[in-house]
Short mmCIF file of C-alpha atoms and ligand atoms in Angstrom, two decimals:
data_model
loop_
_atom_site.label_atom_id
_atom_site.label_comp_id
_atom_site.label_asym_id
_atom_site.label_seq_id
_atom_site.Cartn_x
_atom_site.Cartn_y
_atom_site.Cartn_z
CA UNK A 8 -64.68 -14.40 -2.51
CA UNK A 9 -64.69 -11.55 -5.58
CA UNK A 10 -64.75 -8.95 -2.46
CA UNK A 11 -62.01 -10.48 -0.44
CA UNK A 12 -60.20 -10.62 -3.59
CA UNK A 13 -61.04 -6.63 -4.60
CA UNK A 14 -60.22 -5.71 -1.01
CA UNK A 15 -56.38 -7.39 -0.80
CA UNK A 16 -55.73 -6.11 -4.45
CA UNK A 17 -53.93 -3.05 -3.86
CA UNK A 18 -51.45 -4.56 -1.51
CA UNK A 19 -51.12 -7.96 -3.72
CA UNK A 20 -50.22 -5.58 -6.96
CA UNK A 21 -47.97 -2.91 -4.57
CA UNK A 22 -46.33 -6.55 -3.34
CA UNK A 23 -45.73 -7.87 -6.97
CA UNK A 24 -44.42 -4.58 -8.01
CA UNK A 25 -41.98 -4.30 -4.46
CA UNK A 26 -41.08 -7.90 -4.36
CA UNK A 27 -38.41 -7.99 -7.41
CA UNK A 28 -36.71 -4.82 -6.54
CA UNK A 29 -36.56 -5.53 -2.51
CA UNK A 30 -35.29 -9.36 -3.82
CA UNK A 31 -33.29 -7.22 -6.50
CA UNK A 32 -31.88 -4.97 -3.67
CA UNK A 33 -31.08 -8.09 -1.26
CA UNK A 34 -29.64 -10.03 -4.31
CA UNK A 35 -27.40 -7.03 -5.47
CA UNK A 36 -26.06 -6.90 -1.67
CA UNK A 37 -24.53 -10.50 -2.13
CA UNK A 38 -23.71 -10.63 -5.18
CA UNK A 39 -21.95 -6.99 -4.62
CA UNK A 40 -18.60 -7.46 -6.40
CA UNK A 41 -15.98 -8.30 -3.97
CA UNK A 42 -12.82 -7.48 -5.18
CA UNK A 43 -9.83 -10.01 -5.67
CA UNK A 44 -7.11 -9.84 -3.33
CA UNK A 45 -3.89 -11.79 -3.27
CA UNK A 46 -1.68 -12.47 -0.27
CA UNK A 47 2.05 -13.33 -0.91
CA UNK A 48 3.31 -14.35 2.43
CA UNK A 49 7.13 -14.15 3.56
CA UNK A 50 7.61 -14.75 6.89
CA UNK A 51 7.75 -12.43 9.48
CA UNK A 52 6.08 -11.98 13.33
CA UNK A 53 2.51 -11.91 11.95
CA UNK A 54 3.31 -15.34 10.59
CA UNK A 55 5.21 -15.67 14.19
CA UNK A 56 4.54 -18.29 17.22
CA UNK A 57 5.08 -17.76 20.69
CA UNK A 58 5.00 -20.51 23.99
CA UNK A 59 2.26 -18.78 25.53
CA UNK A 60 -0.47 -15.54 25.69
CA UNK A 61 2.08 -13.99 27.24
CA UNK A 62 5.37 -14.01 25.10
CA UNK A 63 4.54 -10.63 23.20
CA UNK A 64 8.76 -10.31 22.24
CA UNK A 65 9.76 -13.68 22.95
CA UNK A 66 8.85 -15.96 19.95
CA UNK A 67 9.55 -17.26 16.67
CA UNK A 68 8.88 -15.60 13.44
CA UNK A 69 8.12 -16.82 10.20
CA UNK A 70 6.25 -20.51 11.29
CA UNK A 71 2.48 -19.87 10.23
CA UNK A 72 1.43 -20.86 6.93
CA UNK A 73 -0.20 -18.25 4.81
CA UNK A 74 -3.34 -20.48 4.61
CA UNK A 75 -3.85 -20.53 8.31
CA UNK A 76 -2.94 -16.42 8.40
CA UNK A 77 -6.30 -16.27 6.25
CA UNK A 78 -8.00 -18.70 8.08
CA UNK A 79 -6.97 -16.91 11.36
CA UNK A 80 -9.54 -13.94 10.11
CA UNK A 81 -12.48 -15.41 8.60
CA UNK A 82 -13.76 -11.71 8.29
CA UNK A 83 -11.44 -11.46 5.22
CA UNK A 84 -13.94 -13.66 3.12
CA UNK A 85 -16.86 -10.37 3.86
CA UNK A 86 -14.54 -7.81 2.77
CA UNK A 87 -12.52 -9.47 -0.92
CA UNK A 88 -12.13 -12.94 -2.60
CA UNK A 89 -8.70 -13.73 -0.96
CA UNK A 90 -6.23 -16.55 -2.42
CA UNK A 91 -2.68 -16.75 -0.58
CA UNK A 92 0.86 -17.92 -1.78
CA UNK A 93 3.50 -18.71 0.09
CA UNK A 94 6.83 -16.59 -1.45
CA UNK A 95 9.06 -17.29 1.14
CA UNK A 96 9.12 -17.98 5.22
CA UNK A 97 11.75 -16.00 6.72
CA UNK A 98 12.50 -13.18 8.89
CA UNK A 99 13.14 -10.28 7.12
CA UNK A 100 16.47 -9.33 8.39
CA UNK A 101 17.14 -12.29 6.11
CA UNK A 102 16.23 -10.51 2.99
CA UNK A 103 18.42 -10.86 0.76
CA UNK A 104 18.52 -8.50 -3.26
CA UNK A 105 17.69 -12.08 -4.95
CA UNK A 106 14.65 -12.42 -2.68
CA UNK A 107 13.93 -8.87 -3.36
CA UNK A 108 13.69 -9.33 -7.03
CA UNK A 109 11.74 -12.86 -6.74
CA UNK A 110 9.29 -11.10 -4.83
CA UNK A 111 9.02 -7.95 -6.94
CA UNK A 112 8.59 -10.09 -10.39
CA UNK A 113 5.82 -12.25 -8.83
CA UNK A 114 4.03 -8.95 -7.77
CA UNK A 115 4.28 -7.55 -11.42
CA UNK A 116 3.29 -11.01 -12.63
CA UNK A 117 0.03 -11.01 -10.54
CA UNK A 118 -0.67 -6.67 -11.05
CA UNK A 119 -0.52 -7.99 -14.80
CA UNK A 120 -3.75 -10.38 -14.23
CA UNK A 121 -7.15 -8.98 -14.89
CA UNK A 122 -8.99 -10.85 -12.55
CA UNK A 123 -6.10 -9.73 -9.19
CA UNK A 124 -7.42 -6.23 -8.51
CA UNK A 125 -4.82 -5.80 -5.11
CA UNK A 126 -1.62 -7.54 -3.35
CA UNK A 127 -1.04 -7.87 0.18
CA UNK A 128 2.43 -9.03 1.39
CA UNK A 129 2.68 -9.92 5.16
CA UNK A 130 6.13 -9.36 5.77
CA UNK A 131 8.95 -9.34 8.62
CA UNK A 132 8.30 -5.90 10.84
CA UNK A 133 12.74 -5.49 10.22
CA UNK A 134 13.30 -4.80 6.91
CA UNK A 135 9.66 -4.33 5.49
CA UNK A 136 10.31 -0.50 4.61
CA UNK A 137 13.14 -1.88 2.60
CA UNK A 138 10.57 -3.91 0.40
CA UNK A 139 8.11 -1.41 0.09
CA UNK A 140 10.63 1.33 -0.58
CA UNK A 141 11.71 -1.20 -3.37
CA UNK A 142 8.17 -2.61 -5.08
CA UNK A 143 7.16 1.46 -4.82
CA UNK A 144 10.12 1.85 -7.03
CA UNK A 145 9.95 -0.14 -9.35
CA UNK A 146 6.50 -1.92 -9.50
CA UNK A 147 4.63 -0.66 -13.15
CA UNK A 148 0.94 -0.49 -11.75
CA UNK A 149 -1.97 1.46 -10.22
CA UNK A 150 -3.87 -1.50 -8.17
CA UNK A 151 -3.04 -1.27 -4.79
CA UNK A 152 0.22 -3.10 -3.35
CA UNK A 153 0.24 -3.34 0.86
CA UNK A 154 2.58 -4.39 2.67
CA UNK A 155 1.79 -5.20 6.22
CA UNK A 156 3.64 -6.93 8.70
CA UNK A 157 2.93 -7.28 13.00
CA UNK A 158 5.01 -6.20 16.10
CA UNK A 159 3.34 -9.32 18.13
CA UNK A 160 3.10 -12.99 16.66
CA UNK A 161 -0.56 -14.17 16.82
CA UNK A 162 -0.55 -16.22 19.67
CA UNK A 163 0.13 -12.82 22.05
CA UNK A 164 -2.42 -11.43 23.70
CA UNK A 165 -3.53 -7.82 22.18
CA UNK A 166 -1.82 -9.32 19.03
CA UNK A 167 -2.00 -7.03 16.12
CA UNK A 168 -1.34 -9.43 12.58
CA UNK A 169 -5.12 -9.75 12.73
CA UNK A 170 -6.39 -6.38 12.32
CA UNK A 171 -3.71 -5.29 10.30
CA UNK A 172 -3.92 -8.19 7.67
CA UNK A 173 -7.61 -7.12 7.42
CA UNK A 174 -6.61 -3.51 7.06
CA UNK A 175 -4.26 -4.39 4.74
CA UNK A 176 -7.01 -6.59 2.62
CA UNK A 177 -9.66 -3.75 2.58
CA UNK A 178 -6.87 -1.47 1.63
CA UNK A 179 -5.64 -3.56 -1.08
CA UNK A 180 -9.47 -3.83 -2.54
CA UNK A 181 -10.23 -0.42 -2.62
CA UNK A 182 -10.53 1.72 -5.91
CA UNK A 183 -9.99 4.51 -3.65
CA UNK A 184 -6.02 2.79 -2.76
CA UNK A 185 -5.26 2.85 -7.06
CA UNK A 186 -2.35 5.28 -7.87
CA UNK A 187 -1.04 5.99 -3.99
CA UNK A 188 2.08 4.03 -4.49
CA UNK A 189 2.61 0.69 -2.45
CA UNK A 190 1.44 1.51 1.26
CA UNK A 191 2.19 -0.21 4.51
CA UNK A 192 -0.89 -0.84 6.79
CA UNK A 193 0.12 -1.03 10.29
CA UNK A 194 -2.13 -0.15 14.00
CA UNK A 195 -4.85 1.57 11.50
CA UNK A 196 -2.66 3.88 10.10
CA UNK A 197 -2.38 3.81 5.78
CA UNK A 198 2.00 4.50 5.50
CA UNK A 199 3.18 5.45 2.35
CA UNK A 200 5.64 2.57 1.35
CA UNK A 201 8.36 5.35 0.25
CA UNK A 202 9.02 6.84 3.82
CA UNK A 203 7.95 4.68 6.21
CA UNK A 204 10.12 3.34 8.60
CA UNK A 205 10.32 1.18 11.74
CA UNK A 206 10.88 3.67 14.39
CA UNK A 207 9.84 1.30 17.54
CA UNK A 208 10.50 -2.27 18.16
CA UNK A 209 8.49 -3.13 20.99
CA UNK A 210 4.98 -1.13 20.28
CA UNK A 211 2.29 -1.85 18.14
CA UNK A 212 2.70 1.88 17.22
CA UNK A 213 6.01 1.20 15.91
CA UNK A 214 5.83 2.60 11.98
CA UNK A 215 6.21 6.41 11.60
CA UNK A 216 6.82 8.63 8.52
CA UNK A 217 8.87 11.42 8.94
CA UNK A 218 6.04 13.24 7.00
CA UNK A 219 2.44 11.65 8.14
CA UNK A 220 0.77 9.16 7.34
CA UNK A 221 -1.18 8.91 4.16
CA UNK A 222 -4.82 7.68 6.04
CA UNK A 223 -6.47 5.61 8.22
CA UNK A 224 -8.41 2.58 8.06
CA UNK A 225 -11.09 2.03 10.71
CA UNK A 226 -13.33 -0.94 10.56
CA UNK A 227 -12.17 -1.81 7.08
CA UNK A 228 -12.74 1.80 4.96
CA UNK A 229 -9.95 3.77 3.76
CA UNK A 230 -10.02 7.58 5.01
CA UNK A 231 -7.35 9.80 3.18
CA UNK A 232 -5.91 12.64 4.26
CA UNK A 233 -2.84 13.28 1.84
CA UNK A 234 -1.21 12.12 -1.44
CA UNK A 235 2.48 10.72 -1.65
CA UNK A 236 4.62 13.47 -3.82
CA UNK A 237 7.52 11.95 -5.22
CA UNK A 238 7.50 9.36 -8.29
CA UNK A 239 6.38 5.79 -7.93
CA UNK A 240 5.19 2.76 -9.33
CA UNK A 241 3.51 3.42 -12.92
CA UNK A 242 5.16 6.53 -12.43
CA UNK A 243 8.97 5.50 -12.05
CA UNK A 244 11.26 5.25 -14.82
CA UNK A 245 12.49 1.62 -12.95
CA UNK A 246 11.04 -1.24 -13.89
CA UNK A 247 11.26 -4.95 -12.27
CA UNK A 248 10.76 -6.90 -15.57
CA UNK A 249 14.06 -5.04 -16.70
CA UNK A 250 16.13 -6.36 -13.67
CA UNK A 251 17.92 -9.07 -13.43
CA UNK A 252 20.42 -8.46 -11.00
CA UNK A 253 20.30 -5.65 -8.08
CA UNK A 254 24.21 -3.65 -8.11
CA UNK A 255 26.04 -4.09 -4.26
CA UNK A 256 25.35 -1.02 -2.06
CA UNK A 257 26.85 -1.19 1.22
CA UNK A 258 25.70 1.17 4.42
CA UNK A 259 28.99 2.67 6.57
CA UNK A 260 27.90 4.44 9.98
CA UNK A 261 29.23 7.36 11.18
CA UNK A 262 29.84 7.72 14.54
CA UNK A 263 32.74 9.50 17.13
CA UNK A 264 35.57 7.56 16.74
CA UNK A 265 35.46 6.06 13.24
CA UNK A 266 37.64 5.15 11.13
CA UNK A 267 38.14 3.88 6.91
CA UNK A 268 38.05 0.48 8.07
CA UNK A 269 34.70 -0.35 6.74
CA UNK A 270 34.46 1.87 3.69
CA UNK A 271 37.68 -0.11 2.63
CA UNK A 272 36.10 -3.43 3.27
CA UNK A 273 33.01 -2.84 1.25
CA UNK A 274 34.61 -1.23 -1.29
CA UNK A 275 36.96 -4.46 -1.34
CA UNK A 276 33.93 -6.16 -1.42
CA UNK A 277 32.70 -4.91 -5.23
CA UNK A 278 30.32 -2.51 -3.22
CA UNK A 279 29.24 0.14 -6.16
CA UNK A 280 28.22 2.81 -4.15
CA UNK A 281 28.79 3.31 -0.39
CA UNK A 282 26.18 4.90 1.42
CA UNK A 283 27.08 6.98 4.17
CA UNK A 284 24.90 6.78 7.42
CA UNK A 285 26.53 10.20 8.63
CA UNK A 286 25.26 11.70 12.09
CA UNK A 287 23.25 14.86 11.94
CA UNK A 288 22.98 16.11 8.96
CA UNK A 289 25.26 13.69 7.36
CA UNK A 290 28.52 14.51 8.44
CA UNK A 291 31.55 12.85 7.64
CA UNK A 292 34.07 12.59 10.07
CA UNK A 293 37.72 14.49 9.03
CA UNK A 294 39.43 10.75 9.65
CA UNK A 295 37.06 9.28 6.79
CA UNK A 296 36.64 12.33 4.35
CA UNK A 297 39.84 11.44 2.43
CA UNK A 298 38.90 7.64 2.09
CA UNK A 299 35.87 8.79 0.42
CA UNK A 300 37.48 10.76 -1.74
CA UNK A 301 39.98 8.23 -3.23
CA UNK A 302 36.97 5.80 -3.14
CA UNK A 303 35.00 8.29 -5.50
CA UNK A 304 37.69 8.16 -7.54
CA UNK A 305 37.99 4.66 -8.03
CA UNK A 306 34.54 5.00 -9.30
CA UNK A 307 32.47 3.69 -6.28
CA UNK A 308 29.68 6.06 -5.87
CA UNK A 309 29.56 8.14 -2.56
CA UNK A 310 26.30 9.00 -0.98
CA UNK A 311 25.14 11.08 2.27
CA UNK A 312 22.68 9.84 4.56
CA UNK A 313 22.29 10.93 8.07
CA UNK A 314 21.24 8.07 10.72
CA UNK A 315 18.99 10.15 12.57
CA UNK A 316 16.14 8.71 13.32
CA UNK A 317 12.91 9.86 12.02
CA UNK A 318 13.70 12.33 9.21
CA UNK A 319 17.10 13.25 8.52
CA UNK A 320 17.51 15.61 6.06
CA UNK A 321 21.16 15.74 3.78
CA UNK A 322 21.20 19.36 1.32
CA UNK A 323 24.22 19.16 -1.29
CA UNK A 324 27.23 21.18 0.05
CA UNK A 325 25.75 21.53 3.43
CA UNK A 326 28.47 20.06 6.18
CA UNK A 327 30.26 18.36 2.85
CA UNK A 328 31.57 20.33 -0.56
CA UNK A 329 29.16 17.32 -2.71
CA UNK A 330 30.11 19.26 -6.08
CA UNK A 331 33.92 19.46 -5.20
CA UNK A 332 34.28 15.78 -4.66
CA UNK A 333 31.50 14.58 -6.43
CA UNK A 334 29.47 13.18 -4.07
CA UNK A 335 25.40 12.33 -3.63
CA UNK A 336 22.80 13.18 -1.03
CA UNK A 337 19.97 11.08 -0.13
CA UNK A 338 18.05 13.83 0.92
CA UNK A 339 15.11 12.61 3.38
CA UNK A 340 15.87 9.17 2.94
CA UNK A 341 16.85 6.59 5.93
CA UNK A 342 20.36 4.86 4.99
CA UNK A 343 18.46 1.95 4.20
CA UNK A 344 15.96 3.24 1.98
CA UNK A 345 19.03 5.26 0.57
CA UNK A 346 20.51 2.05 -0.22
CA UNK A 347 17.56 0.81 -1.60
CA UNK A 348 17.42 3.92 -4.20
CA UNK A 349 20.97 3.36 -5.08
CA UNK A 350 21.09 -0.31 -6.18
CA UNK A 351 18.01 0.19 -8.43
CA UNK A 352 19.27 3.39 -9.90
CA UNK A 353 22.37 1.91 -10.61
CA UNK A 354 20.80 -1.00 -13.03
CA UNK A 355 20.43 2.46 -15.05
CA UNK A 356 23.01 4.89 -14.92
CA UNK A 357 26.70 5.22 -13.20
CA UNK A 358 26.53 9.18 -13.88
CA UNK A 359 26.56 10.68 -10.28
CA UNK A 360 24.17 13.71 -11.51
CA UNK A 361 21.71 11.42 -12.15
CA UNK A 362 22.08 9.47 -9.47
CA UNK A 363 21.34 12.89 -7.56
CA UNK A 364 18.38 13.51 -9.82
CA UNK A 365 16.91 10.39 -8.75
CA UNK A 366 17.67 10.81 -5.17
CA UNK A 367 15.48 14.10 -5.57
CA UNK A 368 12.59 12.71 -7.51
CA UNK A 369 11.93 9.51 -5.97
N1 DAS B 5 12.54 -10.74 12.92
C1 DAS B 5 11.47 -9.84 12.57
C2 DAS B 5 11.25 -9.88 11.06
O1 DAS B 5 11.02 -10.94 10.51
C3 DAS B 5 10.19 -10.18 13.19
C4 DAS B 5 9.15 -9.18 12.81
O2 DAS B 5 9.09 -8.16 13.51
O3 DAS B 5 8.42 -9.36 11.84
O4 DAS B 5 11.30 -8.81 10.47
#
């Protein structure tokens, strides 16, 4: 017995001396620390319904519950510690400023809790640069804030909500996300929240920046390829706990033929600053450039934006003298994210140079 003993002693001591670390090892795998991710749901396709497989565009948005978009991908559970709320359940062409700020307090409320280390908002495909463009403003934190939305509801074939609400999750638990601003997962691609835009509405491939995209996600890791450059989120001088109400800014489009007749209206309608979706680089036709200019001086700010699509690009006293009459350019900034930029400077200062200054830095 001693010599069966002697002979199996080696392996029993190399097993006692392996078994702790290889139970150690296995132990450490689940119990690695899953971050903890929280889903504010508003509506949207990806929360969308359709009759059948085959209704990819015809179908109603904003139906599915946020607790059945997480049950939807049970893969989430591998990848964070996901909770939902449900913020809203609308379309986003329904956004309105007041849902804006409801939404953007709640986010600070939950970046403010130590044990939420990302947000993920699924969100209407319409008007979901708007609310990035908006929380990337004015949002005071580093954890990761992703917006994601889908360009086919979930009961489409090919639908997309599911991979992108996991890309978004992964996104929004990665150290690696911390400090990039609030970015908009959509077909793999990691958008920066500031310049994204929806530049297709009947792909999957319908989000472009004008500039790139900041990454990719593919099969749930982060790969970076660039860093957003203007100010944002613990670095903007906005803040959301600081607003209570978001100033009227109305959009005017330029286009052959126009006339004052809606720069009058919204200025009639308390509008404080009138942005100007000029064509090319922001032109202003020669029937509307003296409306604007009595407009200015009623004290509504006036501000270029050009309506191209993809990356228009407005320079002060190019096609317009801006210093003569006063006037502000959005730079590379859609009309809508222009207006976006305008209401929340506005909560801070009426001075049109510093309106400009913040239309260059943010
Ligand atoms: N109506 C669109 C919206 O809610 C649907 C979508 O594309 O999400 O923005």
């Amino acid at each position: 017995m001693n010599n069966l003993l002697q002979a199996f002693a080696p392996a029993a001591l190399a097993l006692t001396l392996l078994l702790p670390h290889a139970a150690v090892a296995e132990e450490a795998k689940v119990q690695k620390k899953l971050a903890n991710v929280v889903i504010l749901a508003t509506g949207g396709t990806i929360a969308g319904a359709g009759a059948s497989a085959t209704n990819s565009a015809t179908y109603t948005a904003a139906k599915v519950p946020v607790d059945a978009l997480i049950a939807g991908v049970p893969q989430l559970k591998d990848i964070a510690n996901v909770r939902g709320e449900q913020v809203f359940q609308i379309a986003s062409e329904s956004f309105s400023n007041d849902d804006l700020l409801k939404l953007g307090k709640r986010v600070a409320k939950l970046a403010r809790q130590d044990d939420v280390d990302g947000i993920v908002i699924t969100h209407g495909t319409d008007t979901l640069e708007e609310t990035a463009f908006f929380l990337n403003l004015v949002e005071k934190t580093d954890k990761p804030i992703v917006v994601v939305g889908s360009m086919r509801p979930g009961t489409a074939m090919s639908a997309d909500g599911m991979l992108n609400l996991y890309d978004a999750v992964a996104v929004a638990g990665d150290p690696s996300a911390r400090g990039k601003g609030v970015l908009v997962t959509m077909n793999d691609e990691i958008l920066s929240g500031r310049d994204t835009g929806k530049a297709v509405n009947i792909r999957t491939e319908a989000f472009k920046s004008p500039w790139g995209a900041l990454g990719m996600v593919v099969e749930g890791k982060s790969y970076w390829f660039r860093l957003p450059a203007k100010r944002h989120t613990s670095g903007s001088e906005f803040d959301i706990e600081k607003i209570s109400a978001l100033p009227r800014v109305d959009i005017a489009y330029g286009y052959g033929n126009v006339d004052e007749t809606a720069y009058r209206a919204f200025a009639q309608s308390g509008a404080k600053a009138i942005i100007h979706a000029g064509t090319g680089n922001g032109s202003v036709s020669s029937r509307v450039v003296p409306v604007l200019q009595e407009l200015r001086k009623d004290g509504i700010q006036i501000i270029r934006s050009s309506h191209v699509n993809q990356g228009g690009f407005v320079l002060r006293n190019a096609e317009q003298p801006d210093d003569q009459y006063d006037w502000v350019v959005a730079h590379d900034l859609n009309p809508q994210k222009a207006r976006i930029l305008a209401s929340v400077a506005l909560t801070q200062t009426q001075d049109s140079k510093e309106l400009q200054r913040i239309f260059w830095e943010y």
